Short mmCIF file of C-alpha atoms in Angstrom, two decimals:
data_model
loop_
_atom_site.label_atom_id
_atom_site.label_comp_id
_atom_site.label_asym_id
_atom_site.label_seq_id
_atom_site.Cartn_x
_atom_site.Cartn_y
_atom_site.Cartn_z
CA UNK A 1 33.55 -29.27 -45.18
CA UNK A 2 33.74 -25.57 -44.28
CA UNK A 3 30.47 -23.82 -43.43
CA UNK A 4 30.98 -21.33 -46.24
CA UNK A 5 31.10 -24.22 -48.71
CA UNK A 6 27.42 -24.94 -48.10
CA UNK A 7 25.11 -23.95 -50.97
CA UNK A 8 23.94 -20.34 -50.97
CA UNK A 9 20.29 -21.41 -51.11
CA UNK A 10 20.75 -23.43 -47.93
CA UNK A 11 22.30 -20.44 -46.13
CA UNK A 12 19.49 -18.26 -47.43
CA UNK A 13 16.96 -20.67 -45.94
CA UNK A 14 18.88 -20.80 -42.64
CA UNK A 15 18.93 -17.00 -42.39
CA UNK A 16 15.26 -16.80 -43.31
CA UNK A 17 14.35 -19.29 -40.58
CA UNK A 18 16.54 -17.41 -38.11
CA UNK A 19 14.79 -14.12 -38.84
CA UNK A 20 11.29 -15.63 -38.75
CA UNK A 21 11.94 -17.37 -35.45
CA UNK A 22 10.72 -15.51 -32.36
CA UNK A 23 13.73 -14.17 -30.51
CA UNK A 24 15.98 -15.16 -33.41
CA UNK A 25 18.09 -13.01 -35.72
CA UNK A 26 17.56 -9.26 -35.81
CA UNK A 27 18.99 -6.35 -37.81
CA UNK A 28 22.17 -6.30 -35.70
CA UNK A 29 22.84 -9.95 -36.44
CA UNK A 30 22.43 -9.40 -40.19
CA UNK A 31 24.82 -6.44 -40.10
CA UNK A 32 27.40 -8.53 -38.23
CA UNK A 33 27.03 -11.37 -40.72
CA UNK A 34 27.39 -8.99 -43.67
CA UNK A 35 30.94 -8.06 -42.67
CA UNK A 36 32.08 -11.64 -42.10
CA UNK A 37 32.36 -12.79 -45.72
CA UNK A 38 31.23 -12.06 -49.27
CA UNK A 39 28.51 -14.73 -49.22
CA UNK A 40 26.88 -13.40 -46.06
CA UNK A 41 27.22 -9.82 -47.31
CA UNK A 42 25.14 -10.76 -50.32
CA UNK A 43 22.65 -12.94 -48.44
CA UNK A 44 22.12 -10.45 -45.59
CA UNK A 45 20.84 -7.92 -48.13
CA UNK A 46 18.09 -10.22 -49.40
CA UNK A 47 14.77 -8.26 -49.58
CA UNK A 48 12.86 -11.18 -48.05
CA UNK A 49 14.87 -10.98 -44.81
CA UNK A 50 14.32 -7.24 -44.48
CA UNK A 51 10.63 -7.64 -45.35
CA UNK A 52 10.26 -9.93 -42.35
CA UNK A 53 12.20 -7.54 -40.11
CA UNK A 54 10.27 -4.48 -41.33
CA UNK A 55 6.89 -6.09 -40.74
CA UNK A 56 8.00 -7.39 -37.34
CA UNK A 57 9.71 -4.26 -36.00
CA UNK A 58 7.67 -1.52 -37.72
CA UNK A 59 4.23 -3.01 -38.39
CA UNK A 60 2.41 0.32 -38.04
CA UNK A 61 4.73 2.33 -40.29
CA UNK A 62 2.87 3.75 -43.33
CA UNK A 63 6.00 3.39 -45.45
CA UNK A 64 5.68 -0.40 -45.61
CA UNK A 65 2.06 -0.18 -46.75
CA UNK A 66 2.58 2.12 -49.75
CA UNK A 67 2.40 0.93 -53.40
CA UNK A 68 6.04 1.89 -53.95
CA UNK A 69 7.14 -0.12 -50.93
CA UNK A 70 10.59 -1.56 -51.57
CA UNK A 71 11.80 -3.67 -48.66
CA UNK A 72 15.54 -3.39 -48.29
CA UNK A 73 18.25 -2.65 -45.78
CA UNK A 74 18.22 1.10 -46.47
CA UNK A 75 14.49 1.40 -45.74
CA UNK A 76 14.94 -0.44 -42.46
CA UNK A 77 17.85 1.87 -41.60
CA UNK A 78 15.73 4.96 -42.31
CA UNK A 79 12.83 3.70 -40.20
CA UNK A 80 15.21 2.66 -37.44
CA UNK A 81 16.83 6.12 -37.37
CA UNK A 82 13.41 7.81 -37.35
CA UNK A 83 12.30 5.60 -34.47
CA UNK A 84 15.55 6.28 -32.62
CA UNK A 85 15.11 10.04 -33.07
CA UNK A 86 11.54 9.89 -31.74
CA UNK A 87 12.74 7.93 -28.73
CA UNK A 88 15.51 10.45 -28.03
CA UNK A 89 13.06 13.35 -28.28
CA UNK A 90 10.59 11.55 -26.00
CA UNK A 91 13.42 10.86 -23.56
CA UNK A 92 14.47 14.53 -23.49
CA UNK A 93 10.86 15.61 -22.95
CA UNK A 94 10.52 13.09 -20.14
CA UNK A 95 13.72 14.38 -18.49
CA UNK A 96 12.50 17.99 -18.75
CA UNK A 97 9.16 17.03 -17.18
CA UNK A 98 10.92 15.17 -14.36
CA UNK A 99 13.19 18.14 -13.65
CA UNK A 100 10.16 20.42 -13.55
CA UNK A 101 8.32 17.98 -11.26
CA UNK A 102 11.34 17.77 -8.93
CA UNK A 103 11.52 21.57 -8.73
CA UNK A 104 7.78 21.87 -8.02
CA UNK A 105 7.86 19.11 -5.40
CA UNK A 106 10.87 20.69 -3.69
CA UNK A 107 8.98 23.98 -3.48
CA UNK A 108 5.96 22.21 -1.99
CA UNK A 109 8.20 20.58 0.62
CA UNK A 110 9.69 23.95 1.52
CA UNK A 111 6.19 25.41 1.85
CA UNK A 112 5.04 22.52 4.03
CA UNK A 113 8.12 22.96 6.20
CA UNK A 114 7.21 26.61 6.73
CA UNK A 115 3.60 25.73 7.55
CA UNK A 116 4.73 23.07 10.01
CA UNK A 117 7.05 25.55 11.72
CA UNK A 118 4.22 28.10 11.95
CA UNK A 119 1.78 25.55 13.38
CA UNK A 120 4.33 24.33 15.93
CA UNK A 121 4.95 27.93 16.99
CA UNK A 122 1.19 28.51 17.23
CA UNK A 123 0.77 25.33 19.29
CA UNK A 124 3.54 26.46 21.64
CA UNK A 125 1.77 29.80 22.08
CA UNK A 126 -1.56 28.08 22.79
CA UNK A 127 0.05 25.82 25.37
CA UNK A 128 1.52 28.88 27.09
CA UNK A 129 -1.89 30.57 27.10
CA UNK A 130 -3.56 27.55 28.64
CA UNK A 131 -0.80 27.38 31.28
CA UNK A 132 -1.41 31.06 32.09
CA UNK A 133 -5.13 30.37 32.42
CA UNK A 134 -4.35 27.52 34.78
CA UNK A 135 -2.41 29.94 36.97
CA UNK A 136 -5.39 32.29 37.07
CA UNK A 137 -7.63 29.35 37.90
CA UNK A 138 -5.42 28.55 40.88
CA UNK A 139 -5.53 32.20 41.92
CA UNK A 140 -9.32 32.15 41.73
CA UNK A 141 -9.47 29.11 43.99
CA UNK A 142 -6.94 30.55 46.41
CA UNK A 143 -8.89 33.73 47.05
CA UNK A 144 -11.80 31.71 48.41
CA UNK A 145 -9.68 30.00 51.04
CA UNK A 146 -7.78 31.39 54.00
CA UNK A 147 -6.10 34.40 52.37
CA UNK A 148 -6.13 37.66 54.33
CA UNK A 149 -8.60 40.28 53.19
CA UNK A 150 -5.91 42.54 51.69
CA UNK A 151 -4.46 39.79 49.46
CA UNK A 152 -7.94 38.55 48.51
CA UNK A 153 -8.93 42.05 47.36
CA UNK A 154 -5.78 42.35 45.26
CA UNK A 155 -6.42 39.01 43.58
CA UNK A 156 -10.04 39.92 42.90
CA UNK A 157 -8.94 43.08 41.07
CA UNK A 158 -6.56 41.00 38.95
CA UNK A 159 -9.34 38.63 37.94
CA UNK A 160 -11.69 41.48 37.07
CA UNK A 161 -9.03 43.02 34.80
CA UNK A 162 -8.69 39.82 32.79
CA UNK A 163 -12.43 39.83 32.05
CA UNK A 164 -12.25 36.23 31.05
CA UNK A 165 -14.46 33.30 31.85
CA UNK A 166 -12.17 30.46 32.84
CA UNK A 167 -14.31 27.61 31.56
CA UNK A 168 -15.05 29.20 28.20
CA UNK A 169 -11.40 30.24 27.88
CA UNK A 170 -10.19 26.72 28.56
CA UNK A 171 -12.69 25.23 26.11
CA UNK A 172 -11.72 27.67 23.36
CA UNK A 173 -8.02 27.01 23.86
CA UNK A 174 -8.51 23.25 23.95
CA UNK A 175 -10.43 23.38 20.67
CA UNK A 176 -7.72 25.53 19.09
CA UNK A 177 -5.06 23.10 20.30
CA UNK A 178 -6.96 20.15 18.80
CA UNK A 179 -7.35 21.98 15.50
CA UNK A 180 -3.66 22.91 15.54
CA UNK A 181 -2.56 19.32 16.23
CA UNK A 182 -4.83 18.03 13.46
CA UNK A 183 -3.38 20.59 11.07
CA UNK A 184 0.14 19.51 11.99
CA UNK A 185 -0.82 15.89 11.34
CA UNK A 186 -2.28 16.81 7.94
CA UNK A 187 0.83 18.77 6.99
CA UNK A 188 3.07 15.86 8.04
CA UNK A 189 1.07 13.43 5.91
CA UNK A 190 1.25 15.80 2.94
CA UNK A 191 4.98 16.21 3.56
CA UNK A 192 5.56 12.44 3.50
CA UNK A 193 3.55 12.13 0.27
CA UNK A 194 5.59 14.87 -1.41
CA UNK A 195 8.83 13.42 -0.03
CA UNK A 196 8.01 10.03 -1.57
CA UNK A 197 7.03 11.73 -4.83
CA UNK A 198 10.36 13.57 -4.88
CA UNK A 199 12.34 10.37 -4.26
CA UNK A 200 10.47 8.56 -7.05
CA UNK A 201 11.04 11.45 -9.47
CA UNK A 202 14.75 11.57 -8.63
CA UNK A 203 15.04 7.81 -9.19
CA UNK A 204 13.23 8.13 -12.52
CA UNK A 205 15.48 11.01 -13.56
CA UNK A 206 18.60 8.97 -12.78
CA UNK A 207 17.16 6.08 -14.81
CA UNK A 208 16.36 8.22 -17.86
CA UNK A 209 19.73 10.00 -17.79
CA UNK A 210 21.72 6.78 -17.41
CA UNK A 211 23.83 5.70 -20.35
CA UNK A 212 25.43 2.21 -20.36
CA UNK A 213 28.62 3.49 -22.02
CA UNK A 214 29.26 6.87 -20.42
CA UNK A 215 27.61 6.14 -17.06
CA UNK A 216 25.38 8.63 -15.33
CA UNK A 217 25.31 12.09 -16.83
CA UNK A 218 26.32 14.23 -13.88
CA UNK A 219 24.98 17.76 -14.06
CA UNK A 220 25.28 20.73 -11.74
CA UNK A 221 21.55 21.13 -11.22
CA UNK A 222 21.09 17.68 -9.65
CA UNK A 223 23.41 16.15 -7.06
CA UNK A 224 23.21 12.55 -8.28
CA UNK A 225 26.00 11.35 -6.01
CA UNK A 226 24.06 12.55 -2.99
CA UNK A 227 20.86 10.93 -4.32
CA UNK A 228 22.61 7.60 -4.94
CA UNK A 229 24.05 7.55 -1.42
CA UNK A 230 20.64 8.30 0.06
CA UNK A 231 18.93 5.60 -2.02
CA UNK A 232 21.64 3.14 -0.99
CA UNK A 233 21.04 3.94 2.68
CA UNK A 234 17.28 3.51 2.20
CA UNK A 235 17.74 0.15 0.48
CA UNK A 236 19.95 -1.09 3.34
CA UNK A 237 17.34 -0.02 5.87
CA UNK A 238 14.50 -1.70 3.94
CA UNK A 239 16.47 -4.94 3.67
CA UNK A 240 17.40 -5.04 7.36
#
């Protein structure tokens, strides 16, 4: 006996059980059944089925708690379209926020790069100054040894012109170097944090812009191909 020859009440009960079952039939299944034959077209429009689906999929909707509530396929379609529109709007807002976050993070990385370059230049200058002081220290020691009187007098004049206490000068420079190195370390840590934040934001942006039918939405403002290649390299490194 063909399946369509079964009594309509039996099919109605089967569909009802399928909808009530967790992980069972949903609105897409009922739509597919409705175009298969006349019997299923009639049964798939049963208010009871759509009542179950409405209460399961949109339990917090005020429309299903009003006195004029009429559970049918059209009401489900309206609620579904409203929900879909809200999701699309939320998705666009999320994408805009991610783009803004990527731009801000990129600016922070550029600023940290500048600060790192400045600190490295400052450290190089401090190291040169401490090397110069070391030369003067050697000169100071040399004048107290076997140098002839003429050379010793010349070196003494040089030291007087500098007007600098060697020990205090060395201590000051060493402290500045320590501070500079600590600052470089802090900037590097901040740079790594922002770099990770940027990578996570770019991954999230790719995820939210992905469409299973049309693929990734490639735009001029974000080089997704470059990002994908970089993420692929990172994943290979992490797995090795």
